[in-house]
CSV table of C-alpha atoms (C1' of nucleotides) in Angstrom, one decimal:
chain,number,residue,atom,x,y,z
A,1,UNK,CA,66.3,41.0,6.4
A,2,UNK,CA,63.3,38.4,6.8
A,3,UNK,CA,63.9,34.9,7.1
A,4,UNK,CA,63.5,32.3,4.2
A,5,UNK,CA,60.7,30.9,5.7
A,6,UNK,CA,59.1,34.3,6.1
A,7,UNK,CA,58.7,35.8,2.4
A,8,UNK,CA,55.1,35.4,1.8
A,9,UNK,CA,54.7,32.3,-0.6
A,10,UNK,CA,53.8,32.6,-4.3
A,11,UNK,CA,50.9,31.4,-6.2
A,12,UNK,CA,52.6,28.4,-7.1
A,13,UNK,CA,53.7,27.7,-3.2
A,14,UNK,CA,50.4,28.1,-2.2
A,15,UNK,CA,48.7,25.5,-4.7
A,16,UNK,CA,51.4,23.4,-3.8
A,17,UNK,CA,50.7,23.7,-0.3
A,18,UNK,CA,47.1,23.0,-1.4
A,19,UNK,CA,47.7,19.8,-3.3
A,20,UNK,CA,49.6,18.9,0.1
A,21,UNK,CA,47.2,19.3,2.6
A,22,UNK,CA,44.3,18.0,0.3
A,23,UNK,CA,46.4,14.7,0.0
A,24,UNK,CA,47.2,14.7,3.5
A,25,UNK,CA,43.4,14.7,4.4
A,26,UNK,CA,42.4,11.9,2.2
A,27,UNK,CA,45.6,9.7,2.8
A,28,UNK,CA,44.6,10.1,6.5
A,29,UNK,CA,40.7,8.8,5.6
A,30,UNK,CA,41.4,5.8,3.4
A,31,UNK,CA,45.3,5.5,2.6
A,32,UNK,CA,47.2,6.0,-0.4
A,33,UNK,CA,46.0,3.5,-3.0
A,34,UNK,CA,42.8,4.5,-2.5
A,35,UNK,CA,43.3,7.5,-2.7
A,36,UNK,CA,43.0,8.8,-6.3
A,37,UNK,CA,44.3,11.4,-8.0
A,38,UNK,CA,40.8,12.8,-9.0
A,39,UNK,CA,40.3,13.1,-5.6
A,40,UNK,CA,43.3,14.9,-4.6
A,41,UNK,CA,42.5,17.5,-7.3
A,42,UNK,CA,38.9,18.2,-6.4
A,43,UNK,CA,39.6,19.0,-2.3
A,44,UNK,CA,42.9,20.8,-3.7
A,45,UNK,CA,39.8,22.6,-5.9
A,46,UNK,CA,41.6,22.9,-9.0
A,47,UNK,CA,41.5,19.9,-12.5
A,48,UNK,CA,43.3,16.9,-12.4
A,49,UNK,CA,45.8,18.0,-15.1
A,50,UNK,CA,46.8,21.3,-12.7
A,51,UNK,CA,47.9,18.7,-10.3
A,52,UNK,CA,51.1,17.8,-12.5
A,53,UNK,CA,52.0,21.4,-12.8
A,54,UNK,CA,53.7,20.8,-9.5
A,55,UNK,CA,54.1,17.2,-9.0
A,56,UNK,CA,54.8,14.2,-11.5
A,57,UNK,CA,53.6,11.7,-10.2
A,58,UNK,CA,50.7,10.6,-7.2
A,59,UNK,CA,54.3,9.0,-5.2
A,60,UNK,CA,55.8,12.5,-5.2
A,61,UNK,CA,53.3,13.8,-3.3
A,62,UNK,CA,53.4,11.5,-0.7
A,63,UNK,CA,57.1,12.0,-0.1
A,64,UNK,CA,56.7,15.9,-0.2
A,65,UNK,CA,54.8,15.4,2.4
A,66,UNK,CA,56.7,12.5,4.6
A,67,UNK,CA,59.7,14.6,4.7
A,68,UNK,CA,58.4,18.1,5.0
A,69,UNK,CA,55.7,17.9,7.4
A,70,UNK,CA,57.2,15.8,9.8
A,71,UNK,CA,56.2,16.6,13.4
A,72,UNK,CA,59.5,17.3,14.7
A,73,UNK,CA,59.0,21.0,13.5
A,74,UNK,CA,56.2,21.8,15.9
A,75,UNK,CA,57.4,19.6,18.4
A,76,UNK,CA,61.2,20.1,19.4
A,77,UNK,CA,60.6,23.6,20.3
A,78,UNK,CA,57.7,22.6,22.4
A,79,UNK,CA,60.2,19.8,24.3
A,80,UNK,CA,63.4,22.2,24.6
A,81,UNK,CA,60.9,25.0,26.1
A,82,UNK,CA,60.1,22.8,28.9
A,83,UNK,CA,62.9,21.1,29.9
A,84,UNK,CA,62.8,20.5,33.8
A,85,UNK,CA,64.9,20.0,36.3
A,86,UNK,CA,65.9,16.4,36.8
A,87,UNK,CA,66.1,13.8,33.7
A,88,UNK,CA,62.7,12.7,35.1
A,89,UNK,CA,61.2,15.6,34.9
A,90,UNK,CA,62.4,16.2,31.2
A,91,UNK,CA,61.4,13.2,30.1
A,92,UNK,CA,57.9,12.8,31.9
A,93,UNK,CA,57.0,16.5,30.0
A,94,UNK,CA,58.6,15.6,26.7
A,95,UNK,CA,56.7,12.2,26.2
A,96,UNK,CA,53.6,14.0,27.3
A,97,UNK,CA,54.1,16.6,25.0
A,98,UNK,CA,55.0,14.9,22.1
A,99,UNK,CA,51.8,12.4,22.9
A,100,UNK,CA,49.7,15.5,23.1
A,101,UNK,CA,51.1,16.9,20.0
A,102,UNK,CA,50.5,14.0,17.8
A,103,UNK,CA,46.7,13.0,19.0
A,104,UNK,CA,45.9,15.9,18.5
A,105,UNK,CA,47.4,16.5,14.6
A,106,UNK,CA,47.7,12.4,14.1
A,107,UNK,CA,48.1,12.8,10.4
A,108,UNK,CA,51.8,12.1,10.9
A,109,UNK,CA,51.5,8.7,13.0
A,110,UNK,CA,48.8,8.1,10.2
A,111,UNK,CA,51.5,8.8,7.7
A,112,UNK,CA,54.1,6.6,8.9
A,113,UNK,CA,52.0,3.1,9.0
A,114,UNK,CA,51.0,3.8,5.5
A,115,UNK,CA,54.3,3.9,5.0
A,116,UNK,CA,55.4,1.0,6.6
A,117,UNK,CA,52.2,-0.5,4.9
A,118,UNK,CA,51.9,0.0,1.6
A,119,UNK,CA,55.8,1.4,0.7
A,120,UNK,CA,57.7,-1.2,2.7
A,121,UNK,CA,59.4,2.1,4.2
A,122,UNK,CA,61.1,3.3,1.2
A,123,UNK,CA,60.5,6.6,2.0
A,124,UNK,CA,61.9,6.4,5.2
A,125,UNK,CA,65.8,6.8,4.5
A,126,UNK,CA,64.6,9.7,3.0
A,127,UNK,CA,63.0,11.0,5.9
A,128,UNK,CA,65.4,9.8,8.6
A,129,UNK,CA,68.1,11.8,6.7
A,130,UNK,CA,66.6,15.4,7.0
A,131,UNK,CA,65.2,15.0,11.0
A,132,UNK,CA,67.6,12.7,12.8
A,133,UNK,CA,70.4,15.5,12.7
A,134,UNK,CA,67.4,18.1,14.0
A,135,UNK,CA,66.5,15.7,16.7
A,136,UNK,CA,69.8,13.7,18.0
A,137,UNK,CA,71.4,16.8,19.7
A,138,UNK,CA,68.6,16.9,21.8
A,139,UNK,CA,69.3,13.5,23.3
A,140,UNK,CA,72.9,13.9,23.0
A,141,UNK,CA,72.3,16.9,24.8
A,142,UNK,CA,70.3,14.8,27.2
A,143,UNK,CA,72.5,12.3,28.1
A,144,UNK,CA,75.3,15.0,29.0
A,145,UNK,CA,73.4,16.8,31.5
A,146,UNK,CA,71.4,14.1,33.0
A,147,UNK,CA,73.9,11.5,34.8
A,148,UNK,CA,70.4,9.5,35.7
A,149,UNK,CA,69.6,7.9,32.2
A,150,UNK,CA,70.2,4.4,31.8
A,151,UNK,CA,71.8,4.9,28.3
A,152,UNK,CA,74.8,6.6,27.5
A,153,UNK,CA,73.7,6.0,23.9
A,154,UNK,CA,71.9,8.9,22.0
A,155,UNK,CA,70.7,7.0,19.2
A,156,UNK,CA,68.9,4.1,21.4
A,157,UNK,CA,67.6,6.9,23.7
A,158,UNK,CA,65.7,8.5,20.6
A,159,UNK,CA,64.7,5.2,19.3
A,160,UNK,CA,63.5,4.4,22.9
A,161,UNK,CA,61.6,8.2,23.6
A,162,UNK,CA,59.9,8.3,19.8
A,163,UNK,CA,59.2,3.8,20.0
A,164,UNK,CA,57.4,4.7,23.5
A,165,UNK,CA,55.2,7.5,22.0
A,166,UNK,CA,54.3,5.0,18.9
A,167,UNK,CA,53.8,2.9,21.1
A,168,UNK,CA,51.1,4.7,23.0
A,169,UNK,CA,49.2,6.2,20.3
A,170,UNK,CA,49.1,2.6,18.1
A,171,UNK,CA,47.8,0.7,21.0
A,172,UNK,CA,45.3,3.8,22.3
A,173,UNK,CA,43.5,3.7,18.6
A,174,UNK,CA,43.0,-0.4,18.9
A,175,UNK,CA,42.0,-0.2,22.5
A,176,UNK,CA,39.3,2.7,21.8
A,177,UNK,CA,37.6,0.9,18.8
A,178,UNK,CA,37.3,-2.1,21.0
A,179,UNK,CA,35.5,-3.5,24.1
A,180,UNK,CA,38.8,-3.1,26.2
A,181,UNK,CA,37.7,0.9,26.3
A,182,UNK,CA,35.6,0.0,29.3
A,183,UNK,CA,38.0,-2.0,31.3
A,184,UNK,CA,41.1,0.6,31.1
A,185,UNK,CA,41.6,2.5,33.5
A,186,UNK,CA,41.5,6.0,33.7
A,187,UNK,CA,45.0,7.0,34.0
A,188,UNK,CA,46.2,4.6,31.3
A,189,UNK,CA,48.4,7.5,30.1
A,190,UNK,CA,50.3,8.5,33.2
A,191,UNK,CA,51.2,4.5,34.0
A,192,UNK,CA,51.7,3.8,30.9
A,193,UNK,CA,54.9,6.8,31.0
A,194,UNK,CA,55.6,5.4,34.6
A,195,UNK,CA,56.3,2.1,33.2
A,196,UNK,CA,59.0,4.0,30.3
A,197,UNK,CA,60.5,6.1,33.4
A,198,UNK,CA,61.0,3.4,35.4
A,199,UNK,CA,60.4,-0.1,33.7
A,200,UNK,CA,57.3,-2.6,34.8
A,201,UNK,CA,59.9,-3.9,37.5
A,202,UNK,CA,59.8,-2.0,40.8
A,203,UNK,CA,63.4,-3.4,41.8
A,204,UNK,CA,66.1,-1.2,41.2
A,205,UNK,CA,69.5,-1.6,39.0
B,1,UNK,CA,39.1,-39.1,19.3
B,2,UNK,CA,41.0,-36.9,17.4
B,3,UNK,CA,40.8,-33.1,18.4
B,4,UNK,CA,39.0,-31.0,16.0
B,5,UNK,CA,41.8,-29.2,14.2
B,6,UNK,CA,43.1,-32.5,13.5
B,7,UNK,CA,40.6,-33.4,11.2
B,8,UNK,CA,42.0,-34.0,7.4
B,9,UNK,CA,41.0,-30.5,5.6
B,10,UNK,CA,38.5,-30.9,2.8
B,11,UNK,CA,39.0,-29.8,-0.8
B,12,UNK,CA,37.2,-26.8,0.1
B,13,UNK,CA,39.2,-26.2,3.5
B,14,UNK,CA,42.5,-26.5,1.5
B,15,UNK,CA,41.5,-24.2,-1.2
B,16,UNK,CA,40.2,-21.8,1.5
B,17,UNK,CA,43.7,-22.0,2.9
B,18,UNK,CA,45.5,-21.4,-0.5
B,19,UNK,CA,43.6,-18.2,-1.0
B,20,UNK,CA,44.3,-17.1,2.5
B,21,UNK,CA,48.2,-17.8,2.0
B,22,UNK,CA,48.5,-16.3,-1.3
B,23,UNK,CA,46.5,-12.6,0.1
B,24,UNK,CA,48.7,-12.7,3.0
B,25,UNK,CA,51.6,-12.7,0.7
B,26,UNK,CA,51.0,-10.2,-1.8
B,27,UNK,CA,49.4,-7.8,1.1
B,28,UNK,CA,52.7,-7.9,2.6
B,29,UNK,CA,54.3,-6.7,-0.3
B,30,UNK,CA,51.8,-4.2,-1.6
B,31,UNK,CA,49.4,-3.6,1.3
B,32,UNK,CA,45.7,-4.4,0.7
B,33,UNK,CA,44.4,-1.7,-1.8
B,34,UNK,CA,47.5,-2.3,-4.0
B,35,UNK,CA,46.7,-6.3,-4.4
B,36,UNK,CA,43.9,-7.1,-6.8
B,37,UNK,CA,41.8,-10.2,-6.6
B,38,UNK,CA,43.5,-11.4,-10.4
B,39,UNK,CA,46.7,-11.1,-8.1
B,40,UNK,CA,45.4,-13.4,-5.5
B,41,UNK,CA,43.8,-16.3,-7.7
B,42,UNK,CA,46.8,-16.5,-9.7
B,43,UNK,CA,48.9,-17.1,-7.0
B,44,UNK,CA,46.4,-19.6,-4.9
B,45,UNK,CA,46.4,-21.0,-8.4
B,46,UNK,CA,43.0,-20.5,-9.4
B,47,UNK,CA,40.6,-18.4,-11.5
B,48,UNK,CA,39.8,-15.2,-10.6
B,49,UNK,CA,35.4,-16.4,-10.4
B,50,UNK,CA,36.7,-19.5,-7.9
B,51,UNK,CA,37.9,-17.1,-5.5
B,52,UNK,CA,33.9,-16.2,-4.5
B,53,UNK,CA,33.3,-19.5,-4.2
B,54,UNK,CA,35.1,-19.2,-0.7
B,55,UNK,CA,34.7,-15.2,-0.1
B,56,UNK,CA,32.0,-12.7,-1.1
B,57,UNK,CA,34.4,-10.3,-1.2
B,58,UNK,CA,38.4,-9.0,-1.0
B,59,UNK,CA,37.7,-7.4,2.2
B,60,UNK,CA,36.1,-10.7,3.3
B,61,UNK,CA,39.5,-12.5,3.2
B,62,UNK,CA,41.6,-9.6,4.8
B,63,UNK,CA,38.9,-10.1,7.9
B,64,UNK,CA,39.2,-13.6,8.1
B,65,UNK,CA,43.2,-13.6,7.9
B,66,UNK,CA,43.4,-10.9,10.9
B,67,UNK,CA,40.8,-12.8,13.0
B,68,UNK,CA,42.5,-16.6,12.4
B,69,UNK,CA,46.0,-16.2,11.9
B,70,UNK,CA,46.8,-14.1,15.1
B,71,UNK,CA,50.3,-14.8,16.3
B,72,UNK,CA,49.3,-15.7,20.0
B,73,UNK,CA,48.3,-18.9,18.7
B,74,UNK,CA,52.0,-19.9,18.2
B,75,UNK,CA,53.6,-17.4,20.5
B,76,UNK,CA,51.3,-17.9,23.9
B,77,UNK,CA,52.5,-21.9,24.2
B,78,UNK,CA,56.4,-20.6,23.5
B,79,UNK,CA,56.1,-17.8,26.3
B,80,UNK,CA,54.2,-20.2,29.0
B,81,UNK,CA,56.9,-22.7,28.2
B,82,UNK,CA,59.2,-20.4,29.0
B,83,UNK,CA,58.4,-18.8,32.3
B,84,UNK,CA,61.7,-18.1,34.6
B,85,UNK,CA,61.5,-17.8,38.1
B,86,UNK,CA,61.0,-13.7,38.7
B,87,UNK,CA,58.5,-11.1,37.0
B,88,UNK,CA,62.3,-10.0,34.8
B,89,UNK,CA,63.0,-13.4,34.2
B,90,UNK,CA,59.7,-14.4,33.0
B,91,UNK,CA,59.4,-10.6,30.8
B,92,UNK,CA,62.7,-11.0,29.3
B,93,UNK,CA,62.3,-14.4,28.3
B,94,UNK,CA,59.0,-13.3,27.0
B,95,UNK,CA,59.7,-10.2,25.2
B,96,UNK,CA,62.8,-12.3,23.6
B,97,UNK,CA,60.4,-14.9,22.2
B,98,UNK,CA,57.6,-12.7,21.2
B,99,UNK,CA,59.8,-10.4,19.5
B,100,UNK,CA,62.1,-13.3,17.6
B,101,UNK,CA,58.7,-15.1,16.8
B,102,UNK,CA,57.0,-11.9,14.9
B,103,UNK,CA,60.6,-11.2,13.7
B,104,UNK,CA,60.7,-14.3,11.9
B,105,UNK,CA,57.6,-14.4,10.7
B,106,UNK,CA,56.5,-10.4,10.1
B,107,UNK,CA,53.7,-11.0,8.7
B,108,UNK,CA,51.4,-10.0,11.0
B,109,UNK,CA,52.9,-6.7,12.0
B,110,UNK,CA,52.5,-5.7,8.7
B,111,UNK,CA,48.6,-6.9,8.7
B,112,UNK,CA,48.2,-4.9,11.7
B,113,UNK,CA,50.0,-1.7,9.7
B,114,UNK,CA,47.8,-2.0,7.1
B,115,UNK,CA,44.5,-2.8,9.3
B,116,UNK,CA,45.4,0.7,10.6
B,117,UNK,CA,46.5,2.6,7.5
B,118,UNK,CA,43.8,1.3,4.9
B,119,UNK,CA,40.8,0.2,7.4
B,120,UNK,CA,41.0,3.0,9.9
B,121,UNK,CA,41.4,0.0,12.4
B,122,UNK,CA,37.6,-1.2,11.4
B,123,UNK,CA,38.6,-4.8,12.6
B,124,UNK,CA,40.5,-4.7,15.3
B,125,UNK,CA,37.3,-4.8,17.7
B,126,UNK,CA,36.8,-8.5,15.9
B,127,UNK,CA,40.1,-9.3,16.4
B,128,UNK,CA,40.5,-8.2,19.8
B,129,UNK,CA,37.3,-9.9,21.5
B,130,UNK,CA,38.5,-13.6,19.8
B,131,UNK,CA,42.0,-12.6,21.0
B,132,UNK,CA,41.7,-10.8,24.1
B,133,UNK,CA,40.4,-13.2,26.4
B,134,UNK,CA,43.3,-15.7,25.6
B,135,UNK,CA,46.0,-13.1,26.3
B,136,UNK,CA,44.8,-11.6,28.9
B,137,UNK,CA,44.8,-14.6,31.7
B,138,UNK,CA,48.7,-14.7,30.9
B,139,UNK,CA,49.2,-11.4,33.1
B,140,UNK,CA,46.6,-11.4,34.9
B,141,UNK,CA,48.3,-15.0,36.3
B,142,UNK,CA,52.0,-12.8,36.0
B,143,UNK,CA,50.4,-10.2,38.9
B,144,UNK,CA,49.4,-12.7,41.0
B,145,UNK,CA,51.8,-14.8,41.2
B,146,UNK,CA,54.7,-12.1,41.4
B,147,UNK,CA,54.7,-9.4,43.5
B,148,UNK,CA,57.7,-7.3,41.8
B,149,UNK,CA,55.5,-5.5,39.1
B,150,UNK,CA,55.5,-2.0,38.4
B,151,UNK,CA,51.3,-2.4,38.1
B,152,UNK,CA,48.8,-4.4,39.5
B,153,UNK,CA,46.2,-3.7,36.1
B,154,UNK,CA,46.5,-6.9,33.8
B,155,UNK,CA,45.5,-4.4,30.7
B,156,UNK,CA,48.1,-2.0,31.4
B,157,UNK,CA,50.6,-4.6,31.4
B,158,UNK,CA,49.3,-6.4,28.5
B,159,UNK,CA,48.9,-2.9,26.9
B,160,UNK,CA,52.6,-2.1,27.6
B,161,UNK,CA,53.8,-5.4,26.8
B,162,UNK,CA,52.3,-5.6,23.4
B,163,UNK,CA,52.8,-2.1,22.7
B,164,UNK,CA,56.9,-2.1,23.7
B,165,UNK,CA,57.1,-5.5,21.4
B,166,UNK,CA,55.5,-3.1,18.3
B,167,UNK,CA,57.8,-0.3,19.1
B,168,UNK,CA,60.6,-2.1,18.7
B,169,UNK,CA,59.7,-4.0,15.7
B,170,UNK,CA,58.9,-0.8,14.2
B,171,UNK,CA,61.6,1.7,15.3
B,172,UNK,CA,63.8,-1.6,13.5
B,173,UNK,CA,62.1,-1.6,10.3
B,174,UNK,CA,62.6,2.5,10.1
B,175,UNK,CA,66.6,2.2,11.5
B,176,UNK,CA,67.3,-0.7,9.1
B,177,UNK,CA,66.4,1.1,6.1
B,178,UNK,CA,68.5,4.1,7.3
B,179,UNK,CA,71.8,5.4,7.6
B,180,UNK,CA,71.1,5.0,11.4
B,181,UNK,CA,71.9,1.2,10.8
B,182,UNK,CA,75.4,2.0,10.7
B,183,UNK,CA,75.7,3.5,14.5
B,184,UNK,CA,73.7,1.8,16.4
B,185,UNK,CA,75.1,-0.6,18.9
B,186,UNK,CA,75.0,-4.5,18.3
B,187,UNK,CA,72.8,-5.0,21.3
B,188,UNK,CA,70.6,-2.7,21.1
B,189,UNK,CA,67.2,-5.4,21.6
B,190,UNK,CA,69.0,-6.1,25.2
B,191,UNK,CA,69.0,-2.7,26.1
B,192,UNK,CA,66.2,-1.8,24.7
B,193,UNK,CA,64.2,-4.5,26.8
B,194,UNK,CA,66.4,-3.3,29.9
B,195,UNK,CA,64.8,0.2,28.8
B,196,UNK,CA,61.3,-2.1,29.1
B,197,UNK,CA,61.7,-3.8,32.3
B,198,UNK,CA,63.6,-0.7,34.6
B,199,UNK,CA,62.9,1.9,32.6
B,200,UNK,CA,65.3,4.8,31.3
B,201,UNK,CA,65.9,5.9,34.4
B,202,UNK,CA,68.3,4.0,36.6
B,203,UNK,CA,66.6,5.4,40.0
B,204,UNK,CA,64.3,3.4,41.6
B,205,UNK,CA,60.3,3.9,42.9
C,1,DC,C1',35.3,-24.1,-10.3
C,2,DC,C1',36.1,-21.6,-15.0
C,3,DT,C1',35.1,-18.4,-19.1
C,4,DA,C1',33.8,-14.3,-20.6
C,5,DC,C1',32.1,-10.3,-19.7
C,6,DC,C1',30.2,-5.8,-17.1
C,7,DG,C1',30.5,-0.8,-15.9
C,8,DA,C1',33.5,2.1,-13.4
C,9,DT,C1',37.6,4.1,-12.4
C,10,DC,C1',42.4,4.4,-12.4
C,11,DG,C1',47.1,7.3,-13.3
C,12,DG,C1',48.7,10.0,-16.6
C,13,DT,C1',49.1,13.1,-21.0
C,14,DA,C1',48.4,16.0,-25.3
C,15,DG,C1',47.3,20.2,-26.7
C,16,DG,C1',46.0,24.4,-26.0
D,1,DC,C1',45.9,25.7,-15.3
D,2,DC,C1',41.9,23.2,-17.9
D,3,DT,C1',39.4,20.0,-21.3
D,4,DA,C1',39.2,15.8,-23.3
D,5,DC,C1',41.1,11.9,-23.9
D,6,DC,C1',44.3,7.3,-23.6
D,7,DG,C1',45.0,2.3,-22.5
D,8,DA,C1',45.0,-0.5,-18.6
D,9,DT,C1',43.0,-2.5,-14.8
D,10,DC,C1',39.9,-2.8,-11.2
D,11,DG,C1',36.0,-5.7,-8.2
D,12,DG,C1',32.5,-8.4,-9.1
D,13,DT,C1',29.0,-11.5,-11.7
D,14,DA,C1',26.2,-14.4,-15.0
D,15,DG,C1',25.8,-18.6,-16.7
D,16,DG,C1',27.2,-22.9,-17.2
DNA sequence: CCTACCGATCGGTAGG
DNA sequence: CCTACCGATCGGTAGG
């Protein structure tokens, strides 16, 4: 028998999925207060009373989306598949994959700051409670194989790995809409994961 | 003769500043879209007209409050003060202060949030060229005078530096207001900055 | 610096 | 799922 996720979706689901990514694109452009409902319904290309056929209020869609489109889907599989010898190696793949992932879908990082920024991360509980269980084993699994890791703590190994890649991306979009564009170097990206590998000290311990 | 910032403010100055205090505020709470100018002159304790007296426009005072009230002006004194002896003396002591300073007073991570999420960063270039080339002289002085650093790019390190100090602000705001709170370790910022100055991996080069 | 107002647009709903 | 509507509120301005 076919998977859940496989029976093809209903007119409903697909409307729904509609509203979703509509809401998705515009929250991405201008945020979520001005974003407007009207809006929503016209790239979703139905009236702006069909929108409350499926959601109840303009704050229901937004956490629909936080929770269910959350990156971790696309990219766990992606990080498990490449794995890698040495906890180096992982972890030099895994940050690069995960950066790659989300540059190029950045709705999600997009998602998060609004957020932070106009919710005060109320959502976020929400949200941590259906993907940390998904993505925790992975580092647990991490830290048991790999002797070489710093931590022996799972959580402050995730926090680190998914900071770092925040990190990254948050600083990339300042430093590309300013005058520092010019004066980075090339391989920005590849120090930049040197310096979570191994610190900015060269020393050891 | 007195410097120019100690001049007595004017009436004008003064209002100027009530209006700046009162958006900063209420964009904290509700993010910039969410706040309405009524919002703001009530609290800077005017009416709503005397608020263009000073600003042509709301997105006039969220420019000027990004530009002037950049944290480096209190934190840059604190971390020169500080300085320690070796490159992880002096980045401990400044990633401590940097990160209890913007701790205590949040509010400009959360302008920077909302920059990002409502203004598709359209002001950070602004902010950066004012900011920029008072920061930057701090590393660029760190590389020289210590030869233990990971990299000898005063970008990359300010890039890294600013960028770990965000992560781990962030990553807090999202674990605090989770059940995540519960398990992680009491000292997580110390090993987090550990993470930061020798990275995850305990092996050197 | 305030009062009184403008047109536009908002989120949401009734009723079919 | 749509049409037509609600009251509320928005950013901004004229005029003094």
């Amino acid at each position: 028998m076919p998977a859940k996720k496989e029976t093809p979706p209903t007119k409903g689901e697909a409307t729904r999925a509609m509203i979703e990514d509509a809401a998705i694109a515009l929250f991405m452009e201008h945020g979520y207060h001005a974003t407007s409902m009207r809006q929503i319904a016209e790239r979703a290309e139905l009236a702006l009373g069909g929108i409350y056929n499926h959601f109840s209020s303009k704050e229901e869609i937004f956490e629909a989306i936080i929770v269910d489109k959350h990156p971790y889907q696309r990219v766990l599989p992606l990080i498990l598949e490449a794995q890698g010898e040495t906890a180096e190696d992982f972890l030099r793949s895994a940050t690069q994959i995960a950066i790659a992932e989300l540059k190029s879908q950045p709705y999600y990082l997009k998602l998060m700051l609004i957020e932070i920024a106009e919710f005060n991360g109320a959502h976020g509980a929400k949200m941590i409670k259906k993907v940390a269980p998904q993505i925790l084993p992975v580092f647990e699994k991490a830290i048991k194989t790999r002797k070489e890791l710093r931590t022996a703590n799972p959580i402050i190994l995730m926090r680190s790995f998914i900071g770092f890649v925040i990190s990254y991306l948050m600083t990339e979009i300042v430093i590309s809409n300013s005058m520092l564009k010019h004066i980075s170097p090339k391989n920005s990206m590849e120090v930049y994961i040197n310096i979570y590998l191994h610190g900015v000290l060269k020393s050891e311990n």
